[in-house]
GROMACS .gro file of C-alpha atoms in nm:
model
  431
    1MET     CA    1   8.051   9.229   6.491
    2THR     CA    2   8.408   9.102   6.564
    3GLN     CA    3   8.532   9.035   6.918
    4THR     CA    4   8.831   9.263   6.853
    5ALA     CA    5   8.630   9.580   6.844
    6TRP     CA    6   8.559   9.531   7.222
    7GLN     CA    7   8.925   9.550   7.275
    8ASP     CA    8   8.975   9.895   7.110
    9ARG     CA    9   9.063  10.203   7.324
   10LEU     CA   10   8.970  10.552   7.287
   11LEU     CA   11   9.321  10.670   7.244
   12ASN     CA   12   9.584  10.457   7.053
   13GLN     CA   13   9.904  10.478   7.279
   14ILE     CA   14  10.238  10.338   7.200
   15LYS     CA   15  10.390  10.211   7.515
   16ASN     CA   16  10.755  10.094   7.551
   17ARG     CA   17  10.675   9.758   7.718
   18PRO     CA   18  10.907   9.495   7.563
   19ASN     CA   19  10.776   9.134   7.586
   20ASP     CA   20  10.449   9.242   7.760
   21ASN     CA   21  10.244   8.930   7.736
   22ARG     CA   22   9.935   9.050   7.915
   23SER     CA   23   9.594   9.048   7.759
   24PRO     CA   24   9.394   9.376   7.706
   25TRP     CA   25   9.181   9.289   8.009
   26GLN     CA   26   9.490   9.230   8.228
   27ILE     CA   27   9.623   9.560   8.125
   28ASP     CA   28   9.280   9.717   8.231
   29ARG     CA   29   9.318   9.543   8.581
   30SER     CA   30   9.652   9.679   8.618
   31ARG     CA   31   9.545  10.031   8.547
   32ILE     CA   32   9.264  10.005   8.803
   33ILE     CA   33   9.468   9.866   9.078
   34HIS     CA   34   9.738  10.135   9.042
   35ALA     CA   35   9.473  10.421   9.019
   36ALA     CA   36   9.453  10.687   9.283
   37ALA     CA   37   9.070  10.668   9.267
   38PHE     CA   38   9.088  10.293   9.348
   39ARG     CA   39   9.324  10.360   9.645
   40ARG     CA   40   9.078  10.605   9.788
   41LEU     CA   41   8.823  10.344   9.841
   42GLN     CA   42   9.003  10.240  10.139
   43SER     CA   43   8.894  10.557  10.311
   44LYS     CA   44   8.535  10.569  10.195
   45THR     CA   45   8.233  10.439  10.386
   46GLN     CA   46   8.074  10.127  10.277
   47ILE     CA   47   7.793  10.094  10.543
   48MET     CA   48   7.939  10.135  10.883
   49SER     CA   49   8.105  10.480  10.919
   50ILE     CA   50   8.488  10.466  10.919
   51GLY     CA   51   8.591  10.515  11.285
   52VAL     CA   52   8.281  10.389  11.437
   53ASN     CA   53   8.446  10.053  11.494
   54ASP     CA   54   8.778   9.900  11.445
   55PHE     CA   55   8.636   9.617  11.240
   56TYR     CA   56   8.443   9.731  10.938
   57ARG     CA   57   8.418   9.712  10.559
   58THR     CA   58   8.530  10.009  10.351
   59ARG     CA   59   8.446  10.042   9.986
   60LEU     CA   60   8.790   9.895   9.917
   61THR     CA   61   8.729   9.577  10.109
   62HIS     CA   62   8.384   9.553   9.980
   63SER     CA   63   8.514   9.573   9.609
   64LEU     CA   64   8.779   9.306   9.680
   65GLU     CA   65   8.485   9.080   9.787
   66VAL     CA   66   8.274   9.160   9.494
   67SER     CA   67   8.571   9.068   9.270
   68GLN     CA   68   8.616   8.736   9.461
   69ILE     CA   69   8.249   8.655   9.418
   70GLY     CA   70   8.237   8.781   9.069
   71THR     CA   71   8.522   8.553   8.953
   72GLY     CA   72   8.355   8.258   9.135
   73LEU     CA   73   8.023   8.333   8.963
   74LEU     CA   74   8.197   8.347   8.629
   75ARG     CA   75   8.380   8.000   8.689
   76HIS     CA   76   8.029   7.853   8.772
   77LEU     CA   77   7.870   7.999   8.448
   78LYS     CA   78   8.154   7.867   8.239
   79LEU     CA   79   8.123   7.527   8.382
   80GLN     CA   80   7.751   7.513   8.314
   81ASN     CA   81   7.793   7.654   7.961
   82PRO     CA   82   8.113   7.528   7.822
   83GLU     CA   83   7.991   7.598   7.462
   84PHE     CA   84   7.930   7.965   7.514
   85ASN     CA   85   8.203   8.165   7.359
   86TYR     CA   86   8.119   8.528   7.481
   87PHE     CA   87   8.195   8.507   7.854
   88PRO     CA   88   8.445   8.771   7.993
   89SER     CA   89   8.781   8.666   8.106
   90ALA     CA   90   8.844   8.643   8.481
   91SER     CA   91   9.078   8.949   8.443
   92LEU     CA   92   8.794   9.143   8.288
   93ILE     CA   93   8.529   9.059   8.559
   94GLU     CA   94   8.793   9.138   8.819
   95THR     CA   95   8.856   9.486   8.676
   96ILE     CA   96   8.469   9.584   8.656
   97CYS     CA   97   8.413   9.445   9.007
   98LEU     CA   98   8.727   9.618   9.161
   99ALA     CA   99   8.636   9.950   9.012
  100HIS     CA  100   8.256   9.940   9.016
  101ASP     CA  101   8.234  10.178   9.330
  102ILE     CA  102   8.516  10.427   9.257
  103GLY     CA  103   8.262  10.696   9.139
  104HIS     CA  104   8.090  10.697   9.487
  105PRO     CA  105   8.147  11.011   9.678
  106PRO     CA  106   8.234  11.036  10.065
  107PHE     CA  107   7.964  10.948  10.312
  108GLY     CA  108   7.796  10.685  10.124
  109HIS     CA  109   7.461  10.736   9.953
  110GLY     CA  110   7.414  11.041  10.171
  111GLY     CA  111   7.690  11.210   9.994
  112GLU     CA  112   7.553  11.092   9.658
  113ILE     CA  113   7.226  11.252   9.733
  114ALA     CA  114   7.363  11.582   9.842
  115LEU     CA  115   7.570  11.615   9.522
  116ASN     CA  116   7.284  11.532   9.320
  117TYR     CA  117   7.069  11.800   9.483
  118LEU     CA  118   7.355  12.046   9.443
  119MET     CA  119   7.386  11.950   9.077
  120ARG     CA  120   7.008  11.940   8.998
  121ASP     CA  121   7.042  12.223   8.752
  122HIS     CA  122   7.368  12.108   8.612
  123GLY     CA  123   7.323  11.754   8.494
  124GLY     CA  124   7.286  11.580   8.832
  125PHE     CA  125   7.526  11.341   9.015
  126GLU     CA  126   7.509  10.969   9.031
  127GLY     CA  127   7.786  10.720   9.157
  128ASN     CA  128   7.785  10.486   8.853
  129ALA     CA  129   7.788  10.781   8.604
  130GLN     CA  130   8.096  10.927   8.800
  131THR     CA  131   8.272  10.582   8.780
  132LEU     CA  132   8.240  10.611   8.406
  133ARG     CA  133   8.371  10.975   8.418
  134ILE     CA  134   8.664  10.886   8.621
  135VAL     CA  135   8.790  10.591   8.421
  136THR     CA  136   8.739  10.777   8.076
  137LYS     CA  137   8.844  11.139   8.168
  138LEU     CA  138   8.964  11.214   8.518
  139GLU     CA  139   9.213  10.968   8.639
  140PRO     CA  140   9.543  11.102   8.513
  141TYR     CA  141   9.689  10.810   8.346
  142SER     CA  142   9.642  10.980   8.001
  143ASN     CA  143   9.572  11.354   7.911
  144GLY     CA  144   9.190  11.362   7.892
  145TYR     CA  145   9.129  10.997   7.839
  146GLY     CA  146   9.135  10.868   8.205
  147MET     CA  147   9.273  10.519   8.224
  148ASN     CA  148   9.204  10.467   7.857
  149LEU     CA  149   9.039  10.122   7.908
  150THR     CA  150   8.897   9.884   7.660
  151ARG     CA  151   8.560   9.921   7.508
  152ARG     CA  152   8.431   9.605   7.661
  153THR     CA  153   8.544   9.699   8.011
  154LEU     CA  154   8.379  10.035   7.984
  155LEU     CA  155   8.058   9.867   7.869
  156GLY     CA  156   8.062   9.649   8.189
  157PHE     CA  157   8.076   9.968   8.401
  158ILE     CA  158   7.757  10.091   8.252
  159LYS     CA  159   7.484   9.968   8.475
  160TYR     CA  160   7.224  10.226   8.343
  161PRO     CA  161   7.257  10.299   7.981
  162ALA     CA  162   7.071  10.625   7.936
  163TYR     CA  163   7.114  10.988   7.979
  164ILE     CA  164   7.036  11.106   8.325
  165GLU     CA  165   6.862  11.424   8.177
  166GLN     CA  166   6.624  11.199   7.979
  167LEU     CA  167   6.525  10.980   8.279
  168TRP     CA  168   6.360  11.271   8.480
  169HIS     CA  169   5.996  11.326   8.424
  170HIS     CA  170   6.023  11.643   8.634
  171LYS     CA  171   6.241  11.753   8.903
  172PRO     CA  172   6.121  11.783   9.268
  173PRO     CA  173   5.993  12.130   9.365
  174GLU     CA  174   6.266  12.365   9.506
  175GLN     CA  175   6.302  12.366   9.879
  176GLN     CA  176   6.235  12.721   9.984
  177ASN     CA  177   6.371  12.852  10.320
  178GLN     CA  178   6.483  12.497  10.405
  179ARG     CA  179   6.835  12.422  10.500
  180PHE     CA  180   6.822  12.044  10.498
  181ILE     CA  181   6.722  11.830  10.192
  182TYR     CA  182   6.451  11.567  10.193
  183THR     CA  183   6.670  11.278  10.070
  184LYS     CA  184   6.383  11.061   9.917
  185LYS     CA  185   6.288  11.331   9.674
  186TRP     CA  186   6.660  11.370   9.555
  187LEU     CA  187   6.744  11.020   9.488
  188PRO     CA  188   6.949  11.023   9.177
  189ALA     CA  189   6.816  10.915   8.833
  190LYS     CA  190   7.063  10.646   8.735
  191GLY     CA  191   7.228  10.684   8.399
  192VAL     CA  192   7.525  10.856   8.213
  193TYR     CA  193   7.592  11.231   8.224
  194ASN     CA  194   7.527  11.433   7.914
  195CYS     CA  195   7.858  11.571   7.920
  196ASP     CA  196   8.003  11.222   7.878
  197LYS     CA  197   7.799  11.179   7.556
  198GLY     CA  198   8.106  11.137   7.334
  199VAL     CA  199   8.236  10.847   7.547
  200PHE     CA  200   7.898  10.661   7.569
  201GLU     CA  201   7.837  10.685   7.187
  202TRP     CA  202   8.186  10.551   7.125
  203ILE     CA  203   8.124  10.259   7.366
  204LEU     CA  204   7.805  10.170   7.179
  205ASP     CA  205   7.933  10.229   6.836
  206PRO     CA  206   7.973   9.867   6.735
  207LEU     CA  207   7.614   9.792   6.806
  208CYS     CA  208   7.341   9.790   6.538
  209ASP     CA  209   7.069  10.055   6.556
  210ASN     CA  210   6.813   9.816   6.695
  211ASP     CA  211   7.046   9.699   6.965
  212LYS     CA  212   7.131  10.061   7.055
  213ASP     CA  213   6.769  10.173   7.062
  214LEU     CA  214   6.656   9.865   7.281
  215PHE     CA  215   6.963   9.882   7.514
  216THR     CA  216   6.914  10.249   7.594
  217SER     CA  217   6.542  10.226   7.643
  218TYR     CA  218   6.388  10.279   7.986
  219LYS     CA  219   6.051  10.252   8.178
  220ASN     CA  220   5.867  10.457   8.433
  221HIS     CA  221   6.007  10.406   8.788
  222ASP     CA  222   5.850  10.665   9.023
  223GLU     CA  223   5.673  11.004   9.020
  224TYR     CA  224   5.992  11.185   8.926
  225LYS     CA  225   6.207  10.958   8.699
  226SER     CA  226   6.247  10.649   8.480
  227LYS     CA  227   6.489  10.348   8.503
  228THR     CA  228   6.687  10.184   8.237
  229ARG     CA  229   6.564   9.825   8.142
  230PHE     CA  230   6.884   9.640   8.033
  231LYS     CA  231   7.265   9.598   8.107
  232SER     CA  232   7.536   9.387   7.938
  233LEU     CA  233   7.624   9.034   8.037
  234ASP     CA  234   7.954   9.153   8.208
  235SER     CA  235   7.757   9.415   8.402
  236ALA     CA  236   7.509   9.161   8.516
  237ILE     CA  237   7.769   8.927   8.659
  238MET     CA  238   7.908   9.227   8.851
  239GLU     CA  239   7.578   9.340   8.984
  240TYR     CA  240   7.482   8.987   9.117
  241ALA     CA  241   7.836   8.979   9.279
  242ASP     CA  242   7.776   9.319   9.437
  243ASP     CA  243   7.427   9.223   9.568
  244ILE     CA  244   7.566   8.897   9.716
  245ALA     CA  245   7.845   9.096   9.892
  246TYR     CA  246   7.615   9.351  10.015
  247ALA     CA  247   7.357   9.115  10.143
  248VAL     CA  248   7.593   8.857  10.296
  249HIS     CA  249   7.939   9.017  10.381
  250ASP     CA  250   7.780   9.330  10.509
  251LEU     CA  251   7.542   9.123  10.735
  252GLU     CA  252   7.854   8.962  10.871
  253ASP     CA  253   8.010   9.296  10.949
  254ALA     CA  254   7.691   9.386  11.140
  255ILE     CA  255   7.660   9.073  11.331
  256ALA     CA  256   8.035   9.063  11.430
  257THR     CA  257   8.018   9.415  11.560
  258GLY     CA  258   7.697   9.354  11.759
  259THR     CA  259   7.512   9.613  11.545
  260LEU     CA  260   7.258   9.348  11.445
  261SER     CA  261   7.152   9.107  11.697
  262GLU     CA  262   6.988   8.765  11.699
  263ARG     CA  263   6.667   8.921  11.829
  264ASP     CA  264   6.669   9.154  11.526
  265TRP     CA  265   6.709   8.858  11.302
  266TYR     CA  266   6.417   8.665  11.475
  267ASN     CA  267   6.198   8.986  11.460
  268TYR     CA  268   6.265   9.117  11.124
  269ALA     CA  269   6.435   8.846  10.886
  270MET     CA  270   6.269   8.537  11.004
  271PRO     CA  271   5.905   8.646  10.933
  272ALA     CA  272   6.009   8.738  10.573
  273PHE     CA  273   6.182   8.400  10.519
  274LYS     CA  274   5.883   8.223  10.651
  275LYS     CA  275   5.674   8.366  10.366
  276ILE     CA  276   5.915   8.215  10.091
  277ASP     CA  277   5.823   7.873   9.946
  278SER     CA  278   6.185   7.741   9.963
  279PRO     CA  279   6.287   7.372  10.020
  280TRP     CA  280   6.634   7.511  10.090
  281LEU     CA  281   6.518   7.738  10.377
  282ASP     CA  282   6.310   7.458  10.532
  283GLU     CA  283   6.613   7.246  10.559
  284ASN     CA  284   6.891   7.502  10.626
  285LEU     CA  285   6.752   7.818  10.792
  286SER     CA  286   6.795   7.685  11.149
  287SER     CA  287   7.149   7.588  11.090
  288ILE     CA  288   7.235   7.908  10.918
  289THR     CA  289   7.089   8.102  11.207
  290HIS     CA  290   7.262   7.912  11.480
  291ARG     CA  291   7.599   7.954  11.310
  292LEU     CA  292   7.556   8.321  11.205
  293PHE     CA  293   7.500   8.414  11.572
  294SER     CA  294   7.734   8.164  11.724
  295ASP     CA  295   8.024   8.295  11.946
  296ASP     CA  296   8.252   8.067  11.757
  297GLU     CA  297   8.371   8.275  11.466
  298PRO     CA  298   8.466   7.991  11.243
  299LEU     CA  299   8.105   7.883  11.251
  300ARG     CA  300   7.996   8.219  11.149
  301LYS     CA  301   8.240   8.221  10.864
  302ASP     CA  302   8.126   7.886  10.761
  303ALA     CA  303   7.758   8.004  10.739
  304ILE     CA  304   7.855   8.306  10.544
  305GLY     CA  305   8.054   8.107  10.294
  306GLU     CA  306   7.755   7.865  10.260
  307LEU     CA  307   7.531   8.161  10.183
  308VAL     CA  308   7.752   8.313   9.921
  309ASN     CA  309   7.800   7.960   9.758
  310ILE     CA  310   7.424   7.883   9.728
  311PHE     CA  311   7.360   8.206   9.560
  312ILE     CA  312   7.643   8.150   9.314
  313ILE     CA  313   7.555   7.795   9.222
  314ASN     CA  314   7.178   7.888   9.170
  315CYS     CA  315   7.276   8.154   8.903
  316SER     CA  316   7.247   8.059   8.531
  317LEU     CA  317   7.312   8.209   8.185
  318VAL     CA  318   6.972   8.287   8.016
  319GLU     CA  319   6.883   8.419   7.670
  320ARG     CA  320   6.660   8.745   7.669
  321GLU     CA  321   6.322   8.738   7.505
  322GLU     CA  322   6.411   9.074   7.352
  323THR     CA  323   6.556   9.078   6.988
  324PHE     CA  324   6.913   9.176   7.061
  325SER     CA  325   7.170   9.073   6.804
  326GLU     CA  326   7.490   9.140   6.999
  327PRO     CA  327   7.568   8.832   7.241
  328LEU     CA  328   7.685   9.048   7.519
  329LEU     CA  329   7.328   9.214   7.534
  330LYS     CA  330   7.131   8.904   7.426
  331ASN     CA  331   7.246   8.693   7.713
  332THR     CA  332   7.235   8.783   8.083
  333VAL     CA  333   7.248   8.617   8.427
  334LYS     CA  334   6.939   8.505   8.630
  335LEU     CA  335   6.931   8.391   8.992
  336GLU     CA  336   6.670   8.109   9.047
  337GLN     CA  337   6.345   8.267   9.185
  338GLU     CA  338   6.366   8.079   9.525
  339PHE     CA  339   6.704   8.218   9.601
  340GLU     CA  340   6.629   8.559   9.444
  341GLU     CA  341   6.367   8.592   9.714
  342ILE     CA  342   6.606   8.486   9.983
  343LEU     CA  343   6.865   8.738   9.863
  344LYS     CA  344   6.598   9.002   9.857
  345VAL     CA  345   6.521   8.944  10.220
  346LEU     CA  346   6.883   8.963  10.330
  347LYS     CA  347   6.918   9.291  10.130
  348GLN     CA  348   6.607   9.441  10.294
  349PHE     CA  349   6.709   9.319  10.643
  350VAL     CA  350   7.059   9.494  10.600
  351PHE     CA  351   6.898   9.804  10.457
  352GLN     CA  352   6.619   9.847  10.711
  353ARG     CA  353   6.796   9.742  11.039
  354LEU     CA  354   7.147   9.870  10.946
  355ILE     CA  355   7.167  10.130  10.681
  356ARG     CA  356   6.836  10.294  10.814
  357GLU     CA  357   6.927  10.250  11.166
  358PRO     CA  358   6.896  10.609  11.323
  359LYS     CA  359   7.243  10.637  11.454
  360MET     CA  360   7.385  10.542  11.110
  361GLN     CA  361   7.148  10.778  10.935
  362GLN     CA  362   7.261  11.061  11.178
  363ILE     CA  363   7.632  10.992  11.076
  364GLU     CA  364   7.531  10.996  10.716
  365PHE     CA  365   7.332  11.321  10.766
  366SER     CA  366   7.627  11.488  10.924
  367GLY     CA  367   7.847  11.397  10.617
  368GLN     CA  368   7.574  11.490  10.379
  369ASN     CA  369   7.555  11.832  10.506
  370MET     CA  370   7.935  11.869  10.533
  371LEU     CA  371   7.941  11.808  10.146
  372ILE     CA  372   7.667  12.078  10.095
  373ASP     CA  373   7.874  12.322  10.310
  374LEU     CA  374   8.185  12.262  10.101
  375PHE     CA  375   8.015  12.281   9.759
  376GLU     CA  376   7.865  12.620   9.864
  377ALA     CA  377   8.202  12.740   9.996
  378PHE     CA  378   8.397  12.629   9.697
  379SER     CA  379   8.143  12.776   9.443
  380SER     CA  380   8.132  13.110   9.621
  381ASP     CA  381   8.490  13.166   9.541
  382PRO     CA  382   8.650  12.885   9.335
  383MET     CA  383   8.965  13.057   9.221
  384ARG     CA  384   9.060  13.135   9.575
  385LEU     CA  385   8.957  12.801   9.764
  386LEU     CA  386   9.006  12.530   9.499
  387PRO     CA  387   9.344  12.351   9.468
  388TYR     CA  388   9.554  12.449   9.169
  389THR     CA  389   9.457  12.155   8.941
  390ALA     CA  390   9.079  12.195   9.006
  391GLN     CA  391   9.134  12.571   8.962
  392SER     CA  392   9.286  12.504   8.604
  393ASN     CA  393   8.987  12.271   8.528
  394TYR     CA  394   8.748  12.524   8.630
  395GLN     CA  395   8.892  12.809   8.428
  396ALA     CA  396   8.904  12.581   8.128
  397ALA     CA  397   8.533  12.488   8.157
  398GLU     CA  398   8.324  12.635   7.873
  399ASP     CA  399   8.011  12.710   8.064
  400GLU     CA  400   7.845  12.723   8.407
  401GLN     CA  401   7.739  12.348   8.404
  402ALA     CA  402   8.087  12.243   8.314
  403ARG     CA  403   8.217  12.452   8.596
  404MET     CA  404   7.981  12.311   8.844
  405ARG     CA  405   8.083  11.958   8.704
  406VAL     CA  406   8.436  12.037   8.807
  407LEU     CA  407   8.329  12.112   9.156
  408ALA     CA  408   8.134  11.778   9.174
  409ASP     CA  409   8.438  11.594   9.036
  410TYR     CA  410   8.656  11.745   9.318
  411LEU     CA  411   8.423  11.691   9.599
  412SER     CA  412   8.320  11.340   9.499
  413GLY     CA  413   8.681  11.235   9.475
  414MET     CA  414   8.750  11.321   9.845
  415THR     CA  415   8.768  11.034  10.108
  416ASP     CA  416   8.550  11.077  10.416
  417GLU     CA  417   8.847  11.177  10.641
  418TYR     CA  418   8.977  11.435  10.396
  419ALA     CA  419   8.624  11.601  10.353
  420ARG     CA  420   8.598  11.628  10.722
  421ARG     CA  421   8.944  11.789  10.758
  422CYS     CA  422   8.854  12.018  10.464
  423HIS     CA  423   8.534  12.117  10.641
  424ALA     CA  424   8.703  12.180  10.955
  425ARG     CA  425   8.979  12.410  10.781
  426LEU     CA  426   8.691  12.611  10.621
  427PHE     CA  427   8.426  12.620  10.910
  428GLY     CA  428   8.611  12.522  11.232
  429ASN     CA  429   8.588  12.201  11.429
  430ASN     CA  430   8.259  12.296  11.609
  431THR     CA  431   8.005  12.327  11.328
   0.00000   0.00000   0.00000
């Protein structure tokens, strides 16, 4: 298959841009940066709720860090594999990394779970699926084609290439006479919405049938759902950059604000580190610990930079054992086992001691229930309460499932603060 097929766009637009010498990937990056959905990330929670501290990472600053790590990882891979001709450009990786979170709703994963529960009979809700929907349909750069990005850029956004409805074995039982949802049961199946089938099929169109079947295959994940097995090379680079930013930079946030203490580190991270057979940890863990919890901020920054670097330089390009013919699927990125285990410990430490910390969960719980209230209010009388643009989309929807998707699109596009203000208008400030 020719490389040029990956530069195609869903809509052939003729733009009056004399002497525009940008590559297709640079054009895509420009469209992301100037998109309203990207700007809204500045007011969406990353981990620490906005307003809890005056020093925190939003989804915008997180995405900028993912982009920086992603381009660093790409540089390393190119230096290690100068003969490989299928690496993405730096602009392409920046685009995918910058926009990888634009589909996430307000109030973090609590908001995502709430919308998934509310959409349980209407195709579900999942942040990555929503990202694809925003860039291909919702963002008003073109009529009905979103940002009209290149095929390869869109492939990079698809972390889970299967339809959400196919991934469920069975849905959790309905919660009778219970106002609050049990979040573990309603974690989203990760995939693509059925209503975006046309876009998904267009993205995969250049692939041979064997590649399509293998790429969209999945395996059992838990009692309720399955999980996809593969992602493209570009998506794999983005995902490692995302994991590194989450494990290292969000850890920095928590230490700098005093949310995670040195005592927490010794009680919960250190025992896990000591179970890893790692020459690098044996030599460097003591120094990293000292600098992370030093009162000298430059020392802490130095430790953070060292951690990011050690993960980047221990990633490598590998060829899959599976019989893909398309180079973007046949090749992926792998972190050396020793450092994969170290990264996993850092991610688990951030998750267990920061994200799952009761005060953080209480804030997330509050936002989650605000979204449920808003969804129920708007669905009760949409032509009265929805803004005009959403009303128009609601009226144009062909069936109940499409109408509920309009509500999910509207609510998921809200920032945390806008959702709070909207809730206050509808329900008062004391609910």
